[in-house]
Short mmCIF file of C-alpha atoms in Angstrom, two decimals:
data_model
loop_
_atom_site.label_atom_id
_atom_site.label_comp_id
_atom_site.label_asym_id
_atom_site.label_seq_id
_atom_site.Cartn_x
_atom_site.Cartn_y
_atom_site.Cartn_z
CA MET A 4 -10.13 51.49 109.78
CA GLN A 5 -12.78 48.56 111.22
CA TYR A 6 -9.09 46.71 111.95
CA LYS A 7 -6.49 49.42 112.68
CA ASN A 8 -9.84 49.79 115.28
CA MET A 9 -9.55 46.24 117.04
CA ASN A 10 -6.00 46.25 116.63
CA LEU A 11 -5.76 49.29 118.66
CA CYS A 12 -8.49 48.10 120.94
CA ARG A 13 -6.43 44.76 122.05
CA THR A 14 -3.25 47.24 122.75
CA LEU A 15 -5.66 49.25 125.45
CA ILE A 16 -6.20 46.06 126.74
CA VAL A 17 -3.06 44.62 127.09
CA THR A 18 -2.16 47.76 128.95
CA THR A 19 -4.51 48.28 130.75
CA VAL A 20 -4.24 44.64 132.07
CA THR A 21 -0.50 44.39 132.74
CA PHE A 22 -0.26 47.88 134.15
CA LEU A 23 -3.59 46.31 137.03
CA LEU A 24 -0.94 43.27 137.48
CA THR A 25 2.04 45.55 138.31
CA LEU A 26 0.24 48.07 140.03
CA SER A 27 -1.46 44.34 142.58
CA VAL A 28 2.18 43.16 142.72
CA PHE A 29 3.35 46.21 144.31
CA SER A 30 0.64 47.11 146.49
CA GLN A 31 1.25 43.59 148.17
CA THR A 32 4.90 43.75 148.72
CA LYS A 33 5.13 47.95 149.79
CA THR A 34 5.05 48.24 153.12
CA ASP A 35 6.61 51.18 154.65
CA TRP A 36 9.19 51.13 157.88
CA LYS A 37 8.00 51.99 160.94
CA VAL A 38 10.17 53.72 162.75
CA GLN A 39 10.07 53.88 166.72
CA THR A 40 12.83 54.40 169.29
CA SER A 41 13.99 53.28 172.58
CA LYS A 42 11.94 55.59 175.33
CA ASP A 43 15.37 57.04 176.55
CA GLY A 44 16.34 58.31 173.59
CA ASN A 45 19.24 55.76 172.98
CA PHE A 46 18.10 52.94 170.28
CA LEU A 47 16.65 53.67 166.89
CA VAL A 48 14.88 50.98 165.37
CA LYS A 49 13.23 50.44 161.96
CA SER A 50 11.15 47.75 161.56
CA LYS A 51 7.84 46.57 158.28
CA VAL A 52 6.46 42.81 157.83
CA TYR A 53 5.20 42.59 154.12
CA SER A 54 4.33 39.63 152.05
CA VAL A 55 5.57 38.63 148.70
CA LYS A 56 3.93 36.20 145.87
CA GLY A 57 6.18 33.78 144.39
CA GLU A 58 5.61 30.66 142.72
CA LEU A 59 5.12 28.18 145.87
CA GLY A 60 2.71 31.18 147.12
CA LYS A 61 3.10 33.66 149.54
CA LYS A 62 6.53 34.54 151.68
CA LYS A 63 6.38 36.73 154.90
CA PHE A 64 9.03 38.75 155.68
CA LEU A 65 10.46 40.45 158.83
CA GLU A 66 13.04 43.12 157.45
CA TYR A 67 14.86 45.65 160.50
CA GLU A 68 17.63 48.50 160.50
CA ALA A 69 18.67 49.66 164.89
CA THR A 70 21.70 51.64 165.87
CA THR A 71 22.77 52.45 168.91
CA GLN A 72 26.24 54.43 170.73
CA PHE A 73 27.52 52.25 173.41
CA ASP A 74 31.16 53.21 175.39
CA VAL A 75 32.70 50.09 174.57
CA ASP A 76 36.63 48.84 172.53
CA PHE A 77 36.55 48.89 169.05
CA GLU A 78 38.50 45.72 168.64
CA ARG A 79 37.09 44.22 171.61
CA CYS A 80 33.21 44.49 169.69
CA VAL A 81 35.27 43.26 166.52
CA LEU A 82 36.66 40.34 168.33
CA ILE A 83 32.71 39.71 170.00
CA LEU A 84 31.35 39.10 166.38
CA LYS A 85 34.43 36.61 165.21
CA ASN A 86 33.77 34.15 167.91
CA VAL A 87 30.85 32.65 165.93
CA GLY A 88 30.08 31.12 169.66
CA ASN A 89 29.15 34.01 170.94
CA HIS A 90 25.98 34.76 168.23
CA LYS A 91 24.20 32.68 170.23
CA ILE A 92 24.02 34.75 173.16
CA ILE A 93 23.40 38.33 170.69
CA ILE A 94 20.97 36.64 168.65
CA ASN A 95 19.32 34.66 171.44
CA GLU A 96 19.35 31.10 169.77
CA LYS A 97 20.03 28.05 171.21
CA GLU A 98 23.76 27.18 168.91
CA SER A 99 26.09 29.27 166.86
CA ARG A 100 28.95 27.40 165.24
CA LEU A 101 31.84 27.85 162.75
CA LEU A 102 31.53 24.97 160.59
CA ASP A 103 34.54 25.93 157.84
CA SER A 104 37.33 28.59 158.13
CA ILE A 105 37.09 29.29 154.04
CA SER A 106 39.92 31.68 154.30
CA GLU A 107 40.89 34.99 157.15
CA ASN A 108 37.20 36.34 155.81
CA LYS A 109 35.02 34.04 155.40
CA SER A 110 33.74 31.27 157.27
CA LEU A 111 30.57 29.24 157.11
CA ILE A 112 28.95 28.76 160.15
CA TYR A 113 26.11 27.07 161.50
CA TYR A 114 22.91 28.38 163.89
CA PHE A 115 19.76 26.62 165.17
CA PHE A 116 17.00 28.34 167.04
CA GLU A 117 14.69 26.61 169.49
CA PRO A 118 12.26 29.40 169.63
CA THR A 119 8.49 29.12 171.73
CA TRP A 120 4.91 28.59 169.83
CA PRO A 121 3.53 28.76 167.20
CA PHE A 122 7.77 28.85 165.74
CA LYS A 123 9.27 25.05 164.80
CA ASN A 124 12.65 24.87 165.52
CA SER A 125 15.09 25.69 162.90
CA ASP A 126 18.59 25.63 161.85
CA CYS A 127 20.18 27.97 159.26
CA VAL A 128 23.52 27.61 157.49
CA ALA A 129 25.31 30.88 156.28
CA PHE A 130 28.28 32.16 154.92
CA MET A 131 29.34 35.49 157.32
CA ILE A 132 31.85 37.45 155.31
CA SER A 133 33.40 40.14 157.15
CA SER A 134 35.38 43.29 156.63
CA ILE A 135 37.40 44.76 159.07
CA ASN A 136 39.66 47.92 158.39
CA TYR A 137 41.33 48.52 162.06
CA GLU A 138 43.62 51.73 160.87
CA ASN A 139 39.21 53.73 160.40
CA GLU A 140 38.02 51.67 163.04
CA LYS A 141 35.15 50.23 160.87
CA ALA A 142 34.43 46.96 160.53
CA THR A 143 31.44 44.26 158.69
CA PHE A 144 30.30 40.79 159.37
CA GLN A 145 28.04 40.27 156.49
CA ILE A 146 25.84 36.89 157.29
CA GLU A 147 23.92 35.71 154.33
CA ALA A 148 21.85 32.14 153.89
CA SER A 149 23.58 29.42 152.28
CA PRO A 150 20.78 26.18 152.98
CA SER A 151 22.32 24.02 150.32
CA SER A 152 25.80 23.97 151.89
CA TYR A 153 25.73 21.84 154.72
CA LYS A 154 23.92 18.60 155.59
CA SER A 155 20.16 18.42 156.32
CA LEU A 156 20.05 17.76 160.40
CA GLY A 157 15.93 16.48 160.18
CA VAL A 158 14.83 20.83 160.82
CA ASN A 159 12.97 23.30 158.94
CA ARG A 160 16.21 25.17 157.34
CA LEU A 161 15.90 29.26 157.01
CA THR A 162 16.01 29.58 153.22
CA ASP A 163 16.14 33.67 153.29
CA TYR A 164 18.69 34.66 155.81
CA SER A 165 20.51 37.50 155.65
CA MET A 166 22.09 39.63 158.37
CA THR A 167 24.51 41.99 158.86
CA PHE A 168 26.34 43.88 161.97
CA THR A 169 28.13 47.03 161.15
CA ILE A 170 30.74 49.05 164.35
CA LYS A 171 32.82 51.88 163.60
CA LYS A 172 34.33 54.46 166.12
CA LEU A 173 33.04 57.88 166.39
CA ILE A 174 35.20 61.38 166.74
CA SER A 175 33.03 61.05 170.58
CA GLY A 176 34.54 57.62 171.17
CA LYS A 177 31.71 56.09 170.92
CA VAL A 178 31.54 53.31 169.08
CA GLU A 179 28.01 53.09 167.00
CA ILE A 180 26.53 49.70 166.06
CA ASN A 181 24.46 49.62 163.61
CA THR A 182 22.25 45.32 162.93
CA THR A 183 20.40 45.05 159.67
CA ALA A 184 18.14 41.54 158.66
CA LYS A 185 15.37 40.27 156.38
CA ILE A 186 14.51 37.40 157.72
CA SER A 187 11.15 34.96 156.00
CA PRO A 188 9.75 31.85 158.76
CA THR A 189 9.75 29.05 158.21
CA VAL A 190 6.07 28.79 159.05
CA ASN A 191 3.52 30.84 158.65
CA VAL A 192 3.07 33.05 161.85
CA PRO A 193 0.59 35.85 162.26
CA ASN A 194 1.82 39.52 160.91
CA PHE A 195 0.67 40.64 164.80
CA MET A 196 3.62 38.04 166.36
CA LEU A 197 5.56 39.04 163.61
CA LYS A 198 5.63 42.66 164.45
CA ALA A 199 5.57 42.47 168.21
CA PHE A 200 9.27 41.13 168.17
CA PHE A 201 10.08 45.19 167.24
CA PRO A 202 11.39 46.89 168.94
CA LYS A 203 12.27 45.24 171.35
CA GLY A 204 13.73 41.99 169.49
CA PRO A 205 16.27 44.30 167.53
CA ILE A 206 17.48 46.24 170.23
CA ASP A 207 17.89 43.41 172.89
CA ILE A 208 20.34 42.02 170.05
CA LEU A 209 22.24 45.82 170.38
CA LYS A 210 22.64 45.34 174.44
CA ARG A 211 23.67 41.70 174.47
CA ILE A 212 26.93 42.98 172.46
CA ASP A 213 26.93 46.40 175.14
CA GLN A 214 26.95 43.38 177.68
CA LEU A 215 29.09 40.73 176.31
CA SER A 216 32.02 43.90 175.10
CA LYS A 217 32.44 44.71 178.96
CA ASN A 218 32.57 41.55 180.28
CA ASP A 219 36.14 40.28 181.12
#
């Protein structure tokens, strides 16, 4: 009887510890989305900044989703996003270029970032996969980091970088543009500095697509 009680006690202890550890990890990674709109109400931005505990310590992430509608031409928007050279304008980078056209819908691309203090210069190598349906007038461009797919150029390389652009023609005649991102900076930056990017940063990205679509 005593042996059974000891086993029961051990089981209860293990169960309790496991539960507390799970709860601790959950509390470290769960962050509610912050929802913001522009003053004119034309832009909706959801964002969050959080840390994930890994083998090498905590890694910070910022995620966002931004949506708006513009009076623009659908095919014009597609051409703008297909041209990797435009990305340095859209995302406000120092450089963006095509490394390799793997197929009609898949490319290897390169970004170089030259931000202000306290961020350091960094780069990103990624695959861009496009899915374009001209009949339904909907297109998606998915950009996913692939850091080992190109030689090192001597700066910190982003290993966690994911971004999408989705555009679709609405019944109203307008084009809805949506962008999402999940990024982990290459250096440790205070949360308040990362949060300062919202909502203006994603809104400016969408506005630049609109501006490019109206240029000759």
